[in-house]
CSV table of C-alpha atoms and ligand atoms in Angstrom, one decimal:
chain,number,residue,atom,x,y,z
X,1,MET,CA,227.0,47.0,123.8
X,2,GLU,CA,228.2,50.8,124.4
X,3,THR,CA,226.1,52.8,126.5
X,4,ALA,CA,223.3,55.3,125.9
X,5,PRO,CA,226.6,58.1,126.3
X,6,ALA,CA,229.1,56.7,124.0
X,7,ILE,CA,226.4,56.4,120.5
X,8,PRO,CA,225.9,59.7,118.3
X,9,GLY,CA,223.5,61.8,119.2
X,10,GLU,CA,222.1,61.7,115.4
X,11,LEU,CA,221.9,57.9,115.6
X,12,LEU,CA,220.1,58.4,119.0
X,13,SER,CA,217.3,60.5,117.9
X,14,ARG,CA,217.0,58.7,114.5
X,15,LEU,CA,216.3,54.7,117.2
X,16,ALA,CA,214.0,57.4,119.0
X,17,GLN,CA,211.5,58.1,116.1
X,18,PHE,CA,210.3,54.4,116.3
X,19,GLY,CA,209.5,54.5,119.5
X,20,ARG,CA,210.3,55.0,123.3
X,21,LEU,CA,214.7,54.0,123.5
X,22,HIS,CA,215.7,51.2,126.2
X,23,ILE,CA,219.2,50.8,126.7
X,24,LEU,CA,220.1,48.5,129.4
X,25,ASP,CA,223.0,46.7,130.8
X,26,THR,CA,221.1,43.1,131.2
X,27,THR,CA,217.6,42.1,131.8
X,28,THR,CA,216.0,38.8,131.2
X,29,SER,CA,214.9,38.8,128.1
X,30,THR,CA,214.0,41.8,126.0
X,31,ASN,CA,210.9,40.4,124.6
X,32,ASP,CA,209.4,40.0,128.4
X,33,TYR,CA,210.5,43.0,129.0
X,34,ALA,CA,208.8,45.0,125.7
X,35,PHE,CA,206.1,43.2,127.1
X,36,GLY,CA,206.0,44.8,130.5
X,37,LEU,CA,206.0,48.4,128.7
X,38,ALA,CA,202.6,48.1,126.8
X,39,PRO,CA,200.4,49.5,129.4
X,40,ALA,CA,202.3,52.8,128.4
X,41,ARG,CA,200.4,52.6,124.7
X,42,GLU,CA,204.0,53.5,123.4
X,43,PRO,CA,205.7,51.7,120.7
X,44,ALA,CA,209.6,51.2,122.0
X,45,ILE,CA,212.8,49.6,121.2
X,46,VAL,CA,214.6,47.9,124.0
X,47,VAL,CA,217.9,47.1,123.0
X,48,THR,CA,220.7,44.9,126.1
X,49,ARG,CA,223.7,43.8,126.5
X,50,HIS,CA,223.4,40.8,128.5
X,51,GLN,CA,219.8,38.7,129.1
X,52,THR,CA,219.5,36.1,131.4
X,53,ARG,CA,216.4,34.4,129.7
X,54,GLY,CA,216.6,34.8,126.0
X,55,ARG,CA,214.5,32.6,125.0
X,56,GLY,CA,214.4,31.4,120.6
X,57,ARG,CA,211.0,29.6,119.7
X,58,PHE,CA,209.6,26.0,120.6
X,59,ARG,CA,211.3,27.9,124.5
X,60,ARG,CA,214.7,27.2,123.0
X,61,ARG,CA,217.1,29.4,124.9
X,62,TRP,CA,218.9,31.8,122.9
X,63,PHE,CA,222.5,31.5,123.4
X,64,ALA,CA,224.0,35.1,123.7
X,65,ASP,CA,227.6,37.0,124.4
X,66,ASP,CA,229.8,40.3,124.1
X,67,GLY,CA,229.4,39.8,120.3
X,68,SER,CA,225.8,39.4,120.0
X,69,LEU,CA,222.9,42.4,119.3
X,70,LEU,CA,219.7,41.3,121.2
X,71,PHE,CA,216.7,44.0,120.7
X,72,SER,CA,212.7,44.1,121.0
X,73,LEU,CA,210.4,45.7,119.4
X,74,LEU,CA,206.9,46.6,120.6
X,75,LEU,CA,204.6,48.3,118.7
X,76,PHE,CA,200.7,47.8,118.4
X,77,SER,CA,198.5,46.3,115.7
X,78,ALA,CA,194.7,45.6,116.0
X,79,PRO,CA,194.5,41.5,116.1
X,80,GLY,CA,193.7,39.9,112.6
X,81,SER,CA,195.4,43.3,111.0
X,82,PRO,CA,197.0,41.4,107.8
X,83,GLU,CA,200.7,42.4,108.1
X,84,LEU,CA,200.6,40.5,111.8
X,85,ALA,CA,200.6,36.9,109.8
X,86,ALA,CA,203.5,37.9,107.6
X,87,LEU,CA,205.7,39.8,110.5
X,88,THR,CA,208.2,37.1,111.5
X,89,GLN,CA,208.4,37.6,107.5
X,90,LEU,CA,208.9,41.5,107.4
X,91,ALA,CA,211.7,41.5,109.9
X,92,GLY,CA,213.5,38.8,108.5
X,93,LEU,CA,214.0,40.8,105.2
X,94,ALA,CA,214.3,43.9,106.8
X,95,LEU,CA,217.0,42.4,108.7
X,96,CYS,CA,218.2,41.1,105.6
X,97,LEU,CA,218.2,44.4,103.5
X,98,ALA,CA,220.0,46.3,107.1
X,99,VAL,CA,222.2,43.5,106.7
X,100,GLU,CA,223.6,44.4,103.3
X,101,ARG,CA,223.5,47.6,103.1
X,102,VAL,CA,225.9,48.3,106.2
X,103,THR,CA,228.1,45.2,105.7
X,104,GLY,CA,227.9,44.6,101.5
X,105,GLN,CA,226.6,40.7,102.5
X,106,LYS,CA,223.7,38.7,101.1
X,107,ALA,CA,222.1,37.5,104.0
X,108,GLN,CA,219.0,35.3,103.1
X,109,ILE,CA,215.3,34.3,105.2
X,110,ARG,CA,215.6,30.0,106.1
X,111,TRP,CA,211.8,30.1,107.3
X,112,PRO,CA,210.1,31.3,108.9
X,113,ASN,CA,212.8,32.7,111.3
X,114,ASP,CA,216.1,32.2,110.5
X,115,ILE,CA,218.2,34.7,108.7
X,116,ILE,CA,221.6,33.1,107.1
X,117,LEU,CA,224.6,33.6,105.7
X,118,ASP,CA,227.5,31.0,104.0
X,119,ASN,CA,225.1,28.3,105.1
X,120,LYS,CA,225.0,29.6,109.2
X,121,LYS,CA,222.5,31.1,111.1
X,122,LEU,CA,222.7,34.7,111.9
X,123,ALA,CA,220.2,35.7,113.3
X,124,GLY,CA,217.0,34.6,114.6
X,125,ILE,CA,213.0,36.4,115.5
X,126,LEU,CA,210.9,35.2,117.9
X,127,CYS,CA,207.5,37.5,117.1
X,128,GLU,CA,204.6,37.1,120.1
X,129,THR,CA,202.0,39.0,120.7
X,130,ARG,CA,199.4,39.5,123.9
X,131,ARG,CA,196.3,41.2,122.7
X,132,ASP,CA,197.4,44.1,120.3
X,133,ALA,CA,199.9,44.4,122.0
X,134,VAL,CA,203.1,42.7,119.0
X,135,VAL,CA,206.8,42.2,120.1
X,136,VAL,CA,209.2,41.9,118.0
X,137,GLY,CA,212.6,40.0,119.2
X,138,VAL,CA,216.1,39.5,116.6
X,139,GLY,CA,218.8,38.1,118.2
X,140,LEU,CA,221.8,38.6,115.8
X,141,ASN,CA,225.4,37.2,116.3
X,142,VAL,CA,227.5,40.5,115.2
X,143,ASN,CA,231.3,40.4,116.7
X,144,GLN,CA,231.7,37.0,117.4
X,145,THR,CA,235.0,35.2,116.8
X,146,ALA,CA,233.8,31.5,118.3
X,147,PHE,CA,230.7,29.5,119.1
X,148,PRO,CA,229.9,26.8,121.6
X,149,GLN,CA,230.8,24.0,119.6
X,150,SER,CA,226.8,22.5,120.1
X,151,LEU,CA,226.4,25.9,118.3
X,152,ASN,CA,227.9,24.9,114.9
X,153,ASP,CA,225.2,26.1,112.9
X,154,ALA,CA,225.6,29.7,114.0
X,155,GLY,CA,227.8,32.3,112.4
X,156,SER,CA,228.3,36.1,113.2
X,157,LEU,CA,228.6,39.1,110.8
X,158,ARG,CA,232.7,38.8,112.3
X,159,GLN,CA,233.4,36.0,111.1
X,160,ALA,CA,231.6,36.1,107.2
X,161,THR,CA,233.6,39.6,106.9
X,162,ASP,CA,236.5,39.7,108.8
X,163,ARG,CA,235.8,42.8,110.4
X,164,ALA,CA,234.0,44.2,113.5
X,165,TRP,CA,230.4,46.0,113.4
X,166,ASP,CA,229.4,48.9,115.4
X,167,ARG,CA,225.5,46.9,116.8
X,168,PHE,CA,223.6,50.6,117.4
X,169,ILE,CA,224.4,51.2,113.5
X,170,LEU,CA,222.7,47.9,112.5
X,171,LEU,CA,220.3,48.5,114.3
X,172,ASP,CA,219.1,51.7,112.7
X,173,ALA,CA,219.7,50.3,109.7
X,174,PHE,CA,217.1,47.7,110.5
X,175,LEU,CA,214.5,50.0,111.7
X,176,VAL,CA,214.7,52.3,108.6
X,177,GLU,CA,214.0,49.1,106.9
X,178,PHE,CA,211.6,47.6,109.5
X,179,ARG,CA,209.9,50.8,108.8
X,180,LEU,CA,209.4,50.9,105.8
X,181,TRP,CA,208.3,47.1,104.3
X,182,LEU,CA,205.5,47.6,107.8
X,183,ASP,CA,204.2,50.7,106.1
X,184,ARG,CA,203.8,49.2,102.9
X,185,ALA,CA,202.4,45.5,104.6
X,186,ARG,CA,199.7,48.3,106.5
X,187,LYS,CA,198.6,50.0,103.5
X,188,GLY,CA,197.0,46.9,101.7
X,189,ASP,CA,200.6,46.3,99.6
X,190,MET,CA,201.4,43.0,100.5
X,191,GLN,CA,201.9,41.6,97.2
X,192,ALA,CA,205.7,43.9,97.2
X,193,CYS,CA,206.3,42.9,100.1
X,194,LEU,CA,206.2,39.2,99.4
X,195,LYS,CA,208.0,39.8,96.5
X,196,ALA,CA,210.5,41.2,98.6
X,197,ILE,CA,210.0,38.2,101.0
X,198,LYS,CA,210.3,36.4,98.1
X,199,ASP,CA,213.7,37.3,96.7
X,200,ARG,CA,215.1,36.6,99.9
X,201,SER,CA,214.1,33.2,101.0
X,202,ALA,CA,216.5,30.3,100.9
X,203,ILE,CA,214.2,28.2,100.4
X,204,LEU,CA,212.3,28.7,97.8
X,205,LEU,CA,212.0,26.2,94.7
X,206,ARG,CA,215.0,23.8,97.6
X,207,ARG,CA,213.6,20.3,98.5
X,208,VAL,CA,213.3,20.4,102.2
X,209,GLU,CA,212.1,18.6,105.4
X,210,VAL,CA,210.4,20.5,107.8
X,211,ARG,CA,209.9,19.0,111.3
X,212,SER,CA,207.2,20.3,113.6
X,213,PHE,CA,205.9,19.0,117.1
X,214,LEU,CA,203.7,16.5,115.5
X,215,ARG,CA,204.8,15.9,111.7
X,216,ARG,CA,208.2,15.3,109.2
X,217,SER,CA,207.5,16.9,105.8
X,218,VAL,CA,209.4,16.1,103.3
X,219,GLY,CA,208.9,18.1,99.8
X,220,THR,CA,210.0,21.3,97.7
X,221,VAL,CA,209.0,24.2,98.6
X,222,ILE,CA,206.8,26.2,96.2
X,223,ASP,CA,205.6,29.3,97.2
X,224,LEU,CA,205.4,31.4,100.4
X,225,ASP,CA,201.7,32.7,100.8
X,226,SER,CA,200.2,35.8,102.4
X,227,ASP,CA,199.9,34.3,105.7
X,228,GLY,CA,203.0,33.7,106.1
X,229,ARG,CA,202.6,29.9,105.4
X,230,LEU,CA,204.8,28.0,103.4
X,231,VAL,CA,203.5,26.2,100.9
X,232,LEU,CA,205.5,22.4,100.3
X,233,ARG,CA,204.5,19.6,97.0
X,234,LEU,CA,204.6,16.6,99.2
X,235,ASP,CA,206.6,13.8,97.9
X,236,SER,CA,203.1,12.2,96.9
X,237,GLY,CA,202.6,15.5,94.5
X,238,ARG,CA,200.3,16.5,97.3
X,239,LEU,CA,200.4,20.3,98.7
X,240,VAL,CA,200.7,21.2,101.7
X,241,LEU,CA,200.0,24.9,104.0
X,242,LEU,CA,202.3,24.8,106.9
X,243,SER,CA,202.7,27.7,109.5
X,244,ALA,CA,205.7,26.6,111.7
X,245,GLY,CA,208.3,24.5,111.6
X,246,GLN,CA,212.2,23.6,111.9
X,247,VAL,CA,213.0,23.5,107.7
X,248,ARG,CA,216.6,21.6,106.8
X,249,ARG,CA,217.4,22.0,103.5
X,250,LEU,CA,218.0,18.5,101.9
X,251,ARG,CA,220.3,17.7,98.8
B,301,BTN,C1,214.8,31.9,117.4
B,301,BTN,O1,215.5,31.5,116.3
B,301,BTN,O2,214.4,30.9,118.1
B,301,BTN,C2,214.8,32.9,117.6
B,301,BTN,C3,215.2,33.6,118.7
B,301,BTN,C4,215.4,35.2,119.4
B,301,BTN,C5,216.2,35.6,119.8
B,301,BTN,C6,215.7,37.1,120.6
B,301,BTN,S1,217.3,38.0,121.5
B,301,BTN,C7,216.2,39.6,121.9
B,301,BTN,C8,214.6,38.8,121.8
B,301,BTN,N1,214.8,38.1,123.5
B,301,BTN,C9,214.4,36.9,123.6
B,301,BTN,O3,214.3,36.5,124.5
B,301,BTN,N2,214.5,36.6,121.9
B,301,BTN,C10,214.8,37.7,120.9
């Protein structure tokens, strides 16, 4: 990842419009670093080149290398604010739109927190809250040419397009989109947000398997609700609302 002086000043000042910018060489996890900044009560962006304990959902380790874009946003929202429930989806939407704007590639959201392109996982999002501090952590595979064999589900923008991309331009595009959609959600226009999220869904109206700690459900995704939940019609015809799980598309 480029160090601060290599980033054009204009781009740096645009990034800093979102909050105080922290560009690190290494940290444990940008999500943890961002929570450490919460007492200052100021929105922030934390970007790092390496993470020693980067994590994903279900406490899984998050793979990253020199091709990754790793960052977290720190923001503040009163507990119970309407946009909170859909924050992962809003971040996913912003990421898809940013990727499309910069690279022309049409990525999709695989509920709840994966971004996929050409059936490969391009990015993961980990939103966490502690009191009114909210951290949105993103790991985007940008310039990798290969992944460890154990990650056969992963893909990068470089693999999809055959060229390298500037990570800070992608970050800038993400911040522009994220601010726009977060503002819409905060102003109460969840319907517009939901429509855009559904338009980008990789699983709406598809037959899927959803695995969570306690159960496995198979059915057709018939909707996403304003609380970020999946509405699944089980094969029995019964409707269930799911707020977490690992989704696999079935044929
Ligand atoms: C997932 O797919 O399970 C979510 C992965 C989120 C990874 C990012 S990398 C930057 C930020 N810091 C972390 O420790 N995790 C998130």
